[in-house]
Amino acid sequence: MAQLTPGDSATPTGAQAAAAYLRELLLRPGRYRRKWEQYAERSRLGQVNQLAVAEVLAHYLWEHPRAQGDVDVLPRQLKDTASRALSGKLLSKATLGLFTDAFGFGTFEREQLLKLWEGSAHVRVLSGPRAIREDKAVVLGRPRTKTLSLHDHHYLGPDGLPVRHRVIQVIEAVVDGVDRVPYRGDTNALTIEVGQGFSGLAGPVYQPMAELFVVDMLLAKPLALGETATLEYSASFHYSEPPPPEFRRVVQFSVENLDIRVEFHPDRLPSSVVWAVWDGMEGPIVEREPVTLDSQFAVHRYLRLAEKTAVGFHWDW
């Protein structure tokens, strides 16, 4: 069962997680990338030019000195600082602040970087190979909301089939007049029930593409730009054939505070379970980490931030 949202097998430290997100921000097409590329004599695909980044940092310090000597600092003197920061080998809070100020990161990016830097072993940036193919992303269109918090609770029955999925989600409107949010799944063998934050369903399930089924859920009140809402909804499943033994959350853009829990019935327990990262909505597993059931026959994982990835649990009977 895959759920789609409009967001390394080794667990990194907070500094390494922040560095990974920092590299991601500087490699994305846009103003952050253009800021260092203007100083790069040449750039390699998928790599940040460290001397060009040092140039950005130096220019900022010339205009906003923080210590004696900053007005005369040379870019080459900051190359090691840039290199250590981008690799995560040495990324102090002060250096992180210098990067955010020099590149003019927005409030969202600043908060994510700080949360990651301060984080624990469970605070991770997950940027998978992809979340969804570009041609299919075009069909889904641009998001009208962003997710501030998402709790996935997935339950399997005594026959090993999914029986229920419960979601608690906090969203923020990124445009004016948001009056609905889509529920997206890979099957139409389900019944949707809306709770807190909703007034009902907009209509029947529709199919924007072959592998995806969608039903629009109407918000209790339209949201203006920047407004938030706490939502609760659930789905019950009626599979005629067993689906793949997995729960996969596809993050099309980004999701903060992603919490995934899968609970098995004591009459049908899996022989093994792995925490997995997939190559998108349709691709194979590219990273896996064995996990064990807790006393409630469940597995659980919390991520502070997930971006453009597909993550979840896969099991064998």
PDB file of C-alpha atoms in Angstrom:
ATOM      1  CA  MET A   1       0.000   0.000   0.000  1.00  0.00           C
ATOM      2  CA  ALA A   2       1.526   3.315  -1.055  1.00  0.00           C
ATOM      3  CA  GLN A   3       0.443   6.716   0.207  1.00  0.00           C
ATOM      4  CA  LEU A   4       1.534   9.846  -1.652  1.00  0.00           C
ATOM      5  CA  THR A   5       2.191  13.162   0.075  1.00  0.00           C
ATOM      6  CA  PRO A   6       2.838  16.600  -1.752  1.00  0.00           C
ATOM      7  CA  GLY A   7       8.427  14.730   1.248  1.00  0.00           C
ATOM      8  CA  ASP A   8      21.403   6.056   3.959  1.00  0.00           C
ATOM      9  CA  SER A   9      21.097   3.187   5.810  1.00  0.00           C
ATOM     10  CA  ALA A  10      23.628   4.561   8.320  1.00  0.00           C
ATOM     11  CA  THR A  11      22.226   7.075  10.758  1.00  0.00           C
ATOM     12  CA  PRO A  12      24.053  10.408  10.429  1.00  0.00           C
ATOM     13  CA  THR A  13      24.892  12.823  13.223  1.00  0.00           C
ATOM     14  CA  GLY A  14      23.009  16.086  13.483  1.00  0.00           C
ATOM     15  CA  ALA A  15      25.870  17.924  11.753  1.00  0.00           C
ATOM     16  CA  GLN A  16      25.958  15.377   8.923  1.00  0.00           C
ATOM     17  CA  ALA A  17      22.184  15.545   8.488  1.00  0.00           C
ATOM     18  CA  ALA A  18      22.327  19.361   8.374  1.00  0.00           C
ATOM     19  CA  ALA A  19      25.224  19.193   5.901  1.00  0.00           C
ATOM     20  CA  ALA A  20      23.248  16.847   3.640  1.00  0.00           C
ATOM     21  CA  TYR A  21      20.331  19.287   3.604  1.00  0.00           C
ATOM     22  CA  LEU A  22      22.735  22.199   3.039  1.00  0.00           C
ATOM     23  CA  ARG A  23      24.185  20.465  -0.031  1.00  0.00           C
ATOM     24  CA  GLU A  24      20.661  19.743  -1.258  1.00  0.00           C
ATOM     25  CA  LEU A  25      19.726  23.429  -0.976  1.00  0.00           C
ATOM     26  CA  LEU A  26      22.844  24.591  -2.801  1.00  0.00           C
ATOM     27  CA  LEU A  27      22.405  22.073  -5.627  1.00  0.00           C
ATOM     28  CA  ARG A  28      18.738  22.802  -6.336  1.00  0.00           C
ATOM     29  CA  PRO A  29      18.135  25.061  -9.334  1.00  0.00           C
ATOM     30  CA  GLY A  30      17.301  28.531  -8.032  1.00  0.00           C
ATOM     31  CA  ARG A  31      18.741  31.571  -6.340  1.00  0.00           C
ATOM     32  CA  TYR A  32      20.864  29.698  -3.751  1.00  0.00           C
ATOM     33  CA  ARG A  33      22.638  27.783  -6.489  1.00  0.00           C
ATOM     34  CA  ARG A  34      22.998  30.859  -8.696  1.00  0.00           C
ATOM     35  CA  LYS A  35      24.646  32.687  -5.806  1.00  0.00           C
ATOM     36  CA  TRP A  36      27.690  30.391  -5.792  1.00  0.00           C
ATOM     37  CA  GLU A  37      27.673  29.461  -9.464  1.00  0.00           C
ATOM     38  CA  GLN A  38      28.452  33.066 -10.438  1.00  0.00           C
ATOM     39  CA  TYR A  39      31.920  32.548  -8.890  1.00  0.00           C
ATOM     40  CA  ALA A  40      32.537  29.050 -10.261  1.00  0.00           C
ATOM     41  CA  GLU A  41      34.928  28.809 -13.217  1.00  0.00           C
ATOM     42  CA  ARG A  42      33.588  25.300 -13.786  1.00  0.00           C
ATOM     43  CA  SER A  43      31.101  23.105 -11.990  1.00  0.00           C
ATOM     44  CA  ARG A  44      30.526  19.351 -11.984  1.00  0.00           C
ATOM     45  CA  LEU A  45      27.115  17.755 -12.119  1.00  0.00           C
ATOM     46  CA  GLY A  46      25.858  16.973  -8.629  1.00  0.00           C
ATOM     47  CA  GLN A  47      28.749  18.723  -6.857  1.00  0.00           C
ATOM     48  CA  VAL A  48      28.989  22.053  -5.043  1.00  0.00           C
ATOM     49  CA  ASN A  49      32.067  24.101  -5.954  1.00  0.00           C
ATOM     50  CA  GLN A  50      33.641  24.719  -2.543  1.00  0.00           C
ATOM     51  CA  LEU A  51      35.822  27.662  -3.599  1.00  0.00           C
ATOM     52  CA  ALA A  52      32.787  29.363  -5.137  1.00  0.00           C
ATOM     53  CA  VAL A  53      30.901  28.829  -1.865  1.00  0.00           C
ATOM     54  CA  ALA A  54      33.872  30.298   0.016  1.00  0.00           C
ATOM     55  CA  GLU A  55      33.613  33.331  -2.276  1.00  0.00           C
ATOM     56  CA  VAL A  56      29.976  33.846  -1.218  1.00  0.00           C
ATOM     57  CA  LEU A  57      30.942  33.565   2.462  1.00  0.00           C
ATOM     58  CA  ALA A  58      33.828  36.015   2.044  1.00  0.00           C
ATOM     59  CA  HIS A  59      31.690  38.607   0.265  1.00  0.00           C
ATOM     60  CA  TYR A  60      29.147  38.408   3.053  1.00  0.00           C
ATOM     61  CA  LEU A  61      31.794  38.862   5.771  1.00  0.00           C
ATOM     62  CA  TRP A  62      33.261  41.868   3.992  1.00  0.00           C
ATOM     63  CA  GLU A  63      29.908  43.595   4.278  1.00  0.00           C
ATOM     64  CA  HIS A  64      28.866  42.086   7.647  1.00  0.00           C
ATOM     65  CA  PRO A  65      32.068  41.432   9.642  1.00  0.00           C
ATOM     66  CA  ARG A  66      31.629  39.273  12.734  1.00  0.00           C
ATOM     67  CA  ALA A  67      35.188  39.375  14.029  1.00  0.00           C
ATOM     68  CA  GLN A  68      38.400  41.293  13.563  1.00  0.00           C
ATOM     69  CA  GLY A  69      39.931  40.448  10.203  1.00  0.00           C
ATOM     70  CA  ASP A  70      36.651  39.517   8.494  1.00  0.00           C
ATOM     71  CA  VAL A  71      36.792  42.584   6.241  1.00  0.00           C
ATOM     72  CA  ASP A  72      40.114  41.350   4.819  1.00  0.00           C
ATOM     73  CA  VAL A  73      39.432  37.597   4.688  1.00  0.00           C
ATOM     74  CA  LEU A  74      40.216  35.923   1.361  1.00  0.00           C
ATOM     75  CA  PRO A  75      37.933  33.314  -0.225  1.00  0.00           C
ATOM     76  CA  ARG A  76      40.738  30.732  -0.289  1.00  0.00           C
ATOM     77  CA  GLN A  77      41.053  31.134   3.493  1.00  0.00           C
ATOM     78  CA  LEU A  78      37.447  30.003   3.837  1.00  0.00           C
ATOM     79  CA  LYS A  79      37.658  27.043   1.453  1.00  0.00           C
ATOM     80  CA  ASP A  80      38.463  24.572   4.248  1.00  0.00           C
ATOM     81  CA  THR A  81      35.563  25.952   6.312  1.00  0.00           C
ATOM     82  CA  ALA A  82      33.234  25.434   3.364  1.00  0.00           C
ATOM     83  CA  SER A  83      34.610  21.944   2.675  1.00  0.00           C
ATOM     84  CA  ARG A  84      34.293  20.737   6.275  1.00  0.00           C
ATOM     85  CA  ALA A  85      30.809  22.225   6.605  1.00  0.00           C
ATOM     86  CA  LEU A  86      29.454  20.699   3.389  1.00  0.00           C
ATOM     87  CA  SER A  87      30.884  17.275   4.237  1.00  0.00           C
ATOM     88  CA  GLY A  88      29.525  17.400   7.782  1.00  0.00           C
ATOM     89  CA  LYS A  89      32.997  16.774   9.240  1.00  0.00           C
ATOM     90  CA  LEU A  90      32.931  20.087  11.103  1.00  0.00           C
ATOM     91  CA  LEU A  91      29.776  22.161  11.019  1.00  0.00           C
ATOM     92  CA  SER A  92      29.498  24.394  14.066  1.00  0.00           C
ATOM     93  CA  LYS A  93      26.388  26.362  14.901  1.00  0.00           C
ATOM     94  CA  ALA A  94      28.257  29.583  14.072  1.00  0.00           C
ATOM     95  CA  THR A  95      29.290  28.252  10.652  1.00  0.00           C
ATOM     96  CA  LEU A  96      25.733  27.124   9.987  1.00  0.00           C
ATOM     97  CA  GLY A  97      24.560  30.644  10.835  1.00  0.00           C
ATOM     98  CA  LEU A  98      27.132  32.103   8.440  1.00  0.00           C
ATOM     99  CA  PHE A  99      25.852  29.892   5.599  1.00  0.00           C
ATOM    100  CA  THR A 100      22.192  30.769   6.252  1.00  0.00           C
ATOM    101  CA  ASP A 101      22.955  34.503   6.352  1.00  0.00           C
ATOM    102  CA  ALA A 102      25.363  34.554   3.411  1.00  0.00           C
ATOM    103  CA  PHE A 103      22.994  32.639   1.126  1.00  0.00           C
ATOM    104  CA  GLY A 104      19.857  34.316   2.468  1.00  0.00           C
ATOM    105  CA  PHE A 105      18.013  31.092   3.227  1.00  0.00           C
ATOM    106  CA  GLY A 106      14.312  31.490   3.900  1.00  0.00           C
ATOM    107  CA  THR A 107      12.678  30.917   7.276  1.00  0.00           C
ATOM    108  CA  PHE A 108      11.650  27.348   6.425  1.00  0.00           C
ATOM    109  CA  GLU A 109      15.169  26.336   5.336  1.00  0.00           C
ATOM    110  CA  ARG A 110      16.749  28.020   8.381  1.00  0.00           C
ATOM    111  CA  GLU A 111      14.435  26.181  10.757  1.00  0.00           C
ATOM    112  CA  GLN A 112      15.060  22.825   9.088  1.00  0.00           C
ATOM    113  CA  LEU A 113      18.824  23.265   9.161  1.00  0.00           C
ATOM    114  CA  LEU A 114      18.777  24.177  12.844  1.00  0.00           C
ATOM    115  CA  LYS A 115      16.435  21.310  13.759  1.00  0.00           C
ATOM    116  CA  LEU A 116      18.658  18.874  11.922  1.00  0.00           C
ATOM    117  CA  TRP A 117      21.858  20.274  13.441  1.00  0.00           C
ATOM    118  CA  GLU A 118      20.373  19.981  16.942  1.00  0.00           C
ATOM    119  CA  GLY A 119      18.886  16.561  16.221  1.00  0.00           C
ATOM    120  CA  SER A 120      19.480  13.042  17.406  1.00  0.00           C
ATOM    121  CA  ALA A 121      19.955   9.735  15.603  1.00  0.00           C
ATOM    122  CA  HIS A 122      16.311   9.811  14.497  1.00  0.00           C
ATOM    123  CA  VAL A 123      16.543  13.245  12.911  1.00  0.00           C
ATOM    124  CA  ARG A 124      17.289  12.658   9.274  1.00  0.00           C
ATOM    125  CA  VAL A 125      16.978  14.186   5.858  1.00  0.00           C
ATOM    126  CA  LEU A 126      15.829  11.536   3.449  1.00  0.00           C
ATOM    127  CA  SER A 127      16.250  12.554  -0.161  1.00  0.00           C
ATOM    128  CA  GLY A 128      15.640   9.427  -2.169  1.00  0.00           C
ATOM    129  CA  PRO A 129      16.540   8.877  -5.813  1.00  0.00           C
ATOM    130  CA  ARG A 130      13.090  10.301  -6.596  1.00  0.00           C
ATOM    131  CA  ALA A 131       9.558  10.335  -5.247  1.00  0.00           C
ATOM    132  CA  ILE A 132       7.588  10.150  -8.471  1.00  0.00           C
ATOM    133  CA  ARG A 133       8.427  10.279 -12.175  1.00  0.00           C
ATOM    134  CA  GLU A 134       8.448  13.804 -13.587  1.00  0.00           C
ATOM    135  CA  ASP A 135       5.773  13.077 -16.192  1.00  0.00           C
ATOM    136  CA  LYS A 136       3.462  11.856 -13.446  1.00  0.00           C
ATOM    137  CA  ALA A 137       4.305  14.759 -11.139  1.00  0.00           C
ATOM    138  CA  VAL A 138       3.042  17.096 -13.877  1.00  0.00           C
ATOM    139  CA  VAL A 139      -0.332  15.319 -13.817  1.00  0.00           C
ATOM    140  CA  LEU A 140      -0.616  15.879 -10.057  1.00  0.00           C
ATOM    141  CA  GLY A 141       0.185  19.598 -10.372  1.00  0.00           C
ATOM    142  CA  ARG A 142       1.756  21.971  -7.885  1.00  0.00           C
ATOM    143  CA  PRO A 143       0.864  21.539  -4.203  1.00  0.00           C
ATOM    144  CA  ARG A 144      -1.612  23.926  -2.569  1.00  0.00           C
ATOM    145  CA  THR A 145      -0.528  22.978   0.947  1.00  0.00           C
ATOM    146  CA  LYS A 146       2.603  21.879   2.753  1.00  0.00           C
ATOM    147  CA  THR A 147       2.665  19.304   5.525  1.00  0.00           C
ATOM    148  CA  LEU A 148       3.977  20.397   8.917  1.00  0.00           C
ATOM    149  CA  SER A 149       3.318  17.065  10.639  1.00  0.00           C
ATOM    150  CA  LEU A 150       2.169  13.653   9.422  1.00  0.00           C
ATOM    151  CA  HIS A 151       1.383  10.539  11.467  1.00  0.00           C
ATOM    152  CA  ASP A 152       0.739   7.324   9.496  1.00  0.00           C
ATOM    153  CA  HIS A 153      -0.743   4.422  11.475  1.00  0.00           C
ATOM    154  CA  HIS A 154      -1.199   1.288   9.358  1.00  0.00           C
ATOM    155  CA  TYR A 155      -2.966  -1.852  10.683  1.00  0.00           C
ATOM    156  CA  LEU A 156      -2.972  -5.401   9.287  1.00  0.00           C
ATOM    157  CA  GLY A 157      -5.561  -8.079  10.038  1.00  0.00           C
ATOM    158  CA  PRO A 158      -5.270 -11.763  11.005  1.00  0.00           C
ATOM    159  CA  ASP A 159      -5.065 -12.702   7.314  1.00  0.00           C
ATOM    160  CA  GLY A 160      -2.082 -10.407   6.803  1.00  0.00           C
ATOM    161  CA  LEU A 161      -4.043  -7.945   4.650  1.00  0.00           C
ATOM    162  CA  PRO A 162      -4.238  -4.212   5.432  1.00  0.00           C
ATOM    163  CA  VAL A 163      -7.506  -3.423   7.197  1.00  0.00           C
ATOM    164  CA  ARG A 164      -7.180   0.180   8.300  1.00  0.00           C
ATOM    165  CA  HIS A 165      -4.998   3.235   7.891  1.00  0.00           C
ATOM    166  CA  ARG A 166      -5.306   6.278  10.167  1.00  0.00           C
ATOM    167  CA  VAL A 167      -3.712   9.653   9.466  1.00  0.00           C
ATOM    168  CA  ILE A 168      -3.255  12.733  11.641  1.00  0.00           C
ATOM    169  CA  GLN A 169      -1.874  15.624   9.607  1.00  0.00           C
ATOM    170  CA  VAL A 170      -1.145  19.314  10.125  1.00  0.00           C
ATOM    171  CA  ILE A 171      -1.140  21.337   6.901  1.00  0.00           C
ATOM    172  CA  GLU A 172      -0.375  24.934   5.955  1.00  0.00           C
ATOM    173  CA  ALA A 173      -1.873  26.619   2.889  1.00  0.00           C
ATOM    174  CA  VAL A 174       0.720  27.916   0.429  1.00  0.00           C
ATOM    175  CA  VAL A 175      -1.940  29.650  -1.700  1.00  0.00           C
ATOM    176  CA  ASP A 176      -5.216  31.405  -0.911  1.00  0.00           C
ATOM    177  CA  GLY A 177      -8.554  29.627  -0.907  1.00  0.00           C
ATOM    178  CA  VAL A 178      -7.587  26.028  -0.198  1.00  0.00           C
ATOM    179  CA  ASP A 179     -10.894  24.217   0.346  1.00  0.00           C
ATOM    180  CA  ARG A 180      -9.900  20.568  -0.104  1.00  0.00           C
ATOM    181  CA  VAL A 181      -7.023  18.120   0.142  1.00  0.00           C
ATOM    182  CA  PRO A 182      -6.610  14.893  -1.840  1.00  0.00           C
ATOM    183  CA  TYR A 183      -6.381  11.403  -0.378  1.00  0.00           C
ATOM    184  CA  ARG A 184      -4.113   9.418  -2.677  1.00  0.00           C
ATOM    185  CA  GLY A 185      -3.576   5.673  -2.713  1.00  0.00           C
ATOM    186  CA  ASP A 186      -2.647   2.831  -5.037  1.00  0.00           C
ATOM    187  CA  THR A 187      -6.019   1.068  -4.751  1.00  0.00           C
ATOM    188  CA  ASN A 188      -9.697   1.937  -5.008  1.00  0.00           C
ATOM    189  CA  ALA A 189     -10.621  -0.988  -2.737  1.00  0.00           C
ATOM    190  CA  LEU A 190     -11.093   1.323   0.216  1.00  0.00           C
ATOM    191  CA  THR A 191     -13.558   3.401   2.183  1.00  0.00           C
ATOM    192  CA  ILE A 192     -12.541   6.897   3.313  1.00  0.00           C
ATOM    193  CA  GLU A 193     -13.835   8.359   6.566  1.00  0.00           C
ATOM    194  CA  VAL A 194     -13.046  11.980   7.421  1.00  0.00           C
ATOM    195  CA  GLY A 195     -12.957  13.400  10.941  1.00  0.00           C
ATOM    196  CA  GLN A 196     -11.459  16.511  12.528  1.00  0.00           C
ATOM    197  CA  GLY A 197     -10.937  19.403  10.123  1.00  0.00           C
ATOM    198  CA  PHE A 198     -13.280  18.175   7.383  1.00  0.00           C
ATOM    199  CA  SER A 199     -16.878  18.766   6.298  1.00  0.00           C
ATOM    200  CA  GLY A 200     -17.097  15.712   4.029  1.00  0.00           C
ATOM    201  CA  LEU A 201     -15.962  14.234   0.719  1.00  0.00           C
ATOM    202  CA  ALA A 202     -16.148  16.074  -2.609  1.00  0.00           C
ATOM    203  CA  GLY A 203     -17.207  13.102  -4.695  1.00  0.00           C
ATOM    204  CA  PRO A 204     -16.257   9.582  -5.795  1.00  0.00           C
ATOM    205  CA  VAL A 205     -12.762   8.206  -6.222  1.00  0.00           C
ATOM    206  CA  TYR A 206     -11.120   9.254  -9.503  1.00  0.00           C
ATOM    207  CA  GLN A 207      -7.990   8.074 -11.285  1.00  0.00           C
ATOM    208  CA  PRO A 208      -5.587  10.762 -12.626  1.00  0.00           C
ATOM    209  CA  MET A 209      -3.138   8.048 -13.729  1.00  0.00           C
ATOM    210  CA  ALA A 210      -3.100   4.275 -14.045  1.00  0.00           C
ATOM    211  CA  GLU A 211      -1.585   3.407 -10.654  1.00  0.00           C
ATOM    212  CA  LEU A 212      -3.157   6.163  -8.553  1.00  0.00           C
ATOM    213  CA  PHE A 213      -6.617   6.617  -7.040  1.00  0.00           C
ATOM    214  CA  VAL A 214      -7.697   9.936  -5.504  1.00  0.00           C
ATOM    215  CA  VAL A 215     -10.650  11.264  -3.534  1.00  0.00           C
ATOM    216  CA  ASP A 216     -10.928  14.929  -2.536  1.00  0.00           C
ATOM    217  CA  MET A 217     -11.666  15.649   1.131  1.00  0.00           C
ATOM    218  CA  LEU A 218     -13.420  18.974   1.832  1.00  0.00           C
ATOM    219  CA  LEU A 219     -11.999  21.136   4.606  1.00  0.00           C
ATOM    220  CA  ALA A 220     -14.273  22.419   7.361  1.00  0.00           C
ATOM    221  CA  LYS A 221     -13.360  25.935   6.210  1.00  0.00           C
ATOM    222  CA  PRO A 222     -11.230  27.288   3.354  1.00  0.00           C
ATOM    223  CA  LEU A 223      -7.678  28.242   4.287  1.00  0.00           C
ATOM    224  CA  ALA A 224      -6.045  31.529   3.377  1.00  0.00           C
ATOM    225  CA  LEU A 225      -2.336  31.685   2.555  1.00  0.00           C
ATOM    226  CA  GLY A 226      -0.354  30.785   5.686  1.00  0.00           C
ATOM    227  CA  GLU A 227      -3.302  29.375   7.620  1.00  0.00           C
ATOM    228  CA  THR A 228      -2.982  25.928   9.195  1.00  0.00           C
ATOM    229  CA  ALA A 229      -5.397  23.096   9.966  1.00  0.00           C
ATOM    230  CA  THR A 230      -5.182  19.863  11.935  1.00  0.00           C
ATOM    231  CA  LEU A 231      -6.779  16.976  10.051  1.00  0.00           C
ATOM    232  CA  GLU A 232      -7.739  13.426  10.946  1.00  0.00           C
ATOM    233  CA  TYR A 233      -8.959  10.804   8.495  1.00  0.00           C
ATOM    234  CA  SER A 234      -8.855   7.054   7.970  1.00  0.00           C
ATOM    235  CA  ALA A 235      -9.259   4.436   5.282  1.00  0.00           C
ATOM    236  CA  SER A 236     -10.511   0.858   5.550  1.00  0.00           C
ATOM    237  CA  PHE A 237      -9.447  -1.604   2.865  1.00  0.00           C
ATOM    238  CA  HIS A 238     -11.278  -4.344   0.976  1.00  0.00           C
ATOM    239  CA  TYR A 239      -8.586  -6.160  -0.990  1.00  0.00           C
ATOM    240  CA  SER A 240      -9.628  -9.105  -3.128  1.00  0.00           C
ATOM    241  CA  GLU A 241      -5.975 -10.064  -3.684  1.00  0.00           C
ATOM    242  CA  PRO A 242      -3.022  -9.571  -1.342  1.00  0.00           C
ATOM    243  CA  PRO A 243      -1.128  -6.317  -2.067  1.00  0.00           C
ATOM    244  CA  PRO A 244       2.693  -6.147  -1.792  1.00  0.00           C
ATOM    245  CA  PRO A 245       3.814  -6.725   1.821  1.00  0.00           C
ATOM    246  CA  GLU A 246       4.806  -3.141   2.492  1.00  0.00           C
ATOM    247  CA  PHE A 247       3.690   0.317   3.497  1.00  0.00           C
ATOM    248  CA  ARG A 248       5.317   3.036   1.420  1.00  0.00           C
ATOM    249  CA  ARG A 249       4.936   6.790   2.059  1.00  0.00           C
ATOM    250  CA  VAL A 250       5.798   8.757  -1.070  1.00  0.00           C
ATOM    251  CA  VAL A 251       6.883  12.317  -0.309  1.00  0.00           C
ATOM    252  CA  GLN A 252       6.531  14.320  -3.500  1.00  0.00           C
ATOM    253  CA  PHE A 253       8.054  17.509  -2.070  1.00  0.00           C
ATOM    254  CA  SER A 254       8.792  17.656   1.672  1.00  0.00           C
ATOM    255  CA  VAL A 255       7.243  16.595   4.962  1.00  0.00           C
ATOM    256  CA  GLU A 256       8.286  17.674   8.428  1.00  0.00           C
ATOM    257  CA  ASN A 257       7.779  15.431  11.455  1.00  0.00           C
ATOM    258  CA  LEU A 258       6.939  12.227   9.605  1.00  0.00           C
ATOM    259  CA  ASP A 259       5.881   9.395  11.904  1.00  0.00           C
ATOM    260  CA  ILE A 260       5.172   5.936  10.422  1.00  0.00           C
ATOM    261  CA  ARG A 261       3.836   3.007  12.437  1.00  0.00           C
ATOM    262  CA  VAL A 262       2.744  -0.407  11.120  1.00  0.00           C
ATOM    263  CA  GLU A 263       0.961  -2.785  13.500  1.00  0.00           C
ATOM    264  CA  PHE A 264       0.583  -6.517  12.772  1.00  0.00           C
ATOM    265  CA  HIS A 265      -2.108  -8.840  14.088  1.00  0.00           C
ATOM    266  CA  PRO A 266      -0.768 -11.336  16.664  1.00  0.00           C
ATOM    267  CA  ASP A 267      -2.286 -14.181  14.618  1.00  0.00           C
ATOM    268  CA  ARG A 268      -0.167 -13.300  11.571  1.00  0.00           C
ATOM    269  CA  LEU A 269       3.301 -12.004  12.388  1.00  0.00           C
ATOM    270  CA  PRO A 270       5.988 -11.389   9.744  1.00  0.00           C
ATOM    271  CA  SER A 271       9.184 -13.438   9.637  1.00  0.00           C
ATOM    272  CA  SER A 272      11.202 -10.251   9.048  1.00  0.00           C
ATOM    273  CA  VAL A 273      10.677  -6.494   8.635  1.00  0.00           C
ATOM    274  CA  VAL A 274      12.964  -3.825   7.175  1.00  0.00           C
ATOM    275  CA  TRP A 275      12.840  -0.046   7.176  1.00  0.00           C
ATOM    276  CA  ALA A 276      13.193   0.759   3.481  1.00  0.00           C
ATOM    277  CA  VAL A 277      13.914   3.536   1.009  1.00  0.00           C
ATOM    278  CA  TRP A 278      12.505   2.942  -2.483  1.00  0.00           C
ATOM    279  CA  ASP A 279      13.388   4.391  -5.858  1.00  0.00           C
ATOM    280  CA  GLY A 280      10.148   6.330  -6.014  1.00  0.00           C
ATOM    281  CA  MET A 281       6.503   5.311  -6.095  1.00  0.00           C
ATOM    282  CA  GLU A 282       7.085   2.384  -8.464  1.00  0.00           C
ATOM    283  CA  GLY A 283      10.771   1.542  -8.067  1.00  0.00           C
ATOM    284  CA  PRO A 284      12.645  -1.151  -6.119  1.00  0.00           C
ATOM    285  CA  ILE A 285      14.100  -0.884  -2.616  1.00  0.00           C
ATOM    286  CA  VAL A 286      17.466   0.882  -2.726  1.00  0.00           C
ATOM    287  CA  GLU A 287      18.272   0.911   1.016  1.00  0.00           C
ATOM    288  CA  ARG A 288      17.090  -1.357   3.824  1.00  0.00           C
ATOM    289  CA  GLU A 289      17.613  -1.631   7.576  1.00  0.00           C
ATOM    290  CA  PRO A 290      16.346  -4.614   9.619  1.00  0.00           C
ATOM    291  CA  VAL A 291      13.954  -3.730  12.456  1.00  0.00           C
ATOM    292  CA  THR A 292      12.160  -5.731  15.156  1.00  0.00           C
ATOM    293  CA  LEU A 293       8.583  -5.708  16.410  1.00  0.00           C
ATOM    294  CA  ASP A 294       7.810  -4.057  19.740  1.00  0.00           C
ATOM    295  CA  SER A 295       5.545  -5.450  22.484  1.00  0.00           C
ATOM    296  CA  GLN A 296       2.472  -4.297  20.524  1.00  0.00           C
ATOM    297  CA  PHE A 297       3.579  -6.236  17.413  1.00  0.00           C
ATOM    298  CA  ALA A 298       4.401  -2.952  15.659  1.00  0.00           C
ATOM    299  CA  VAL A 299       7.325  -1.203  13.967  1.00  0.00           C
ATOM    300  CA  HIS A 300       7.791   2.550  14.107  1.00  0.00           C
ATOM    301  CA  ARG A 301      10.055   5.233  12.683  1.00  0.00           C
ATOM    302  CA  TYR A 302      10.105   9.017  13.140  1.00  0.00           C
ATOM    303  CA  LEU A 303      11.826  11.436  10.769  1.00  0.00           C
ATOM    304  CA  ARG A 304      12.213  15.145  11.425  1.00  0.00           C
ATOM    305  CA  LEU A 305      12.252  15.838   7.689  1.00  0.00           C
ATOM    306  CA  ALA A 306      11.771  13.829   4.496  1.00  0.00           C
ATOM    307  CA  GLU A 307      12.135  15.231   0.977  1.00  0.00           C
ATOM    308  CA  LYS A 308      11.391  13.821  -2.474  1.00  0.00           C
ATOM    309  CA  THR A 309      11.610  10.233  -1.350  1.00  0.00           C
ATOM    310  CA  ALA A 310       9.665   7.037  -0.764  1.00  0.00           C
ATOM    311  CA  VAL A 311      10.104   5.449   2.672  1.00  0.00           C
ATOM    312  CA  GLY A 312       8.363   2.941   4.903  1.00  0.00           C
ATOM    313  CA  PHE A 313       8.387  -0.704   5.931  1.00  0.00           C
ATOM    314  CA  HIS A 314       8.624  -3.917   3.924  1.00  0.00           C
ATOM    315  CA  TRP A 315       8.078  -7.350   5.428  1.00  0.00           C
ATOM    316  CA  ASP A 316       8.185 -11.050   4.580  1.00  0.00           C
ATOM    317  CA  TRP A 317       5.825 -13.709   5.890  1.00  0.00           C
TER     318      TRP A 317
END
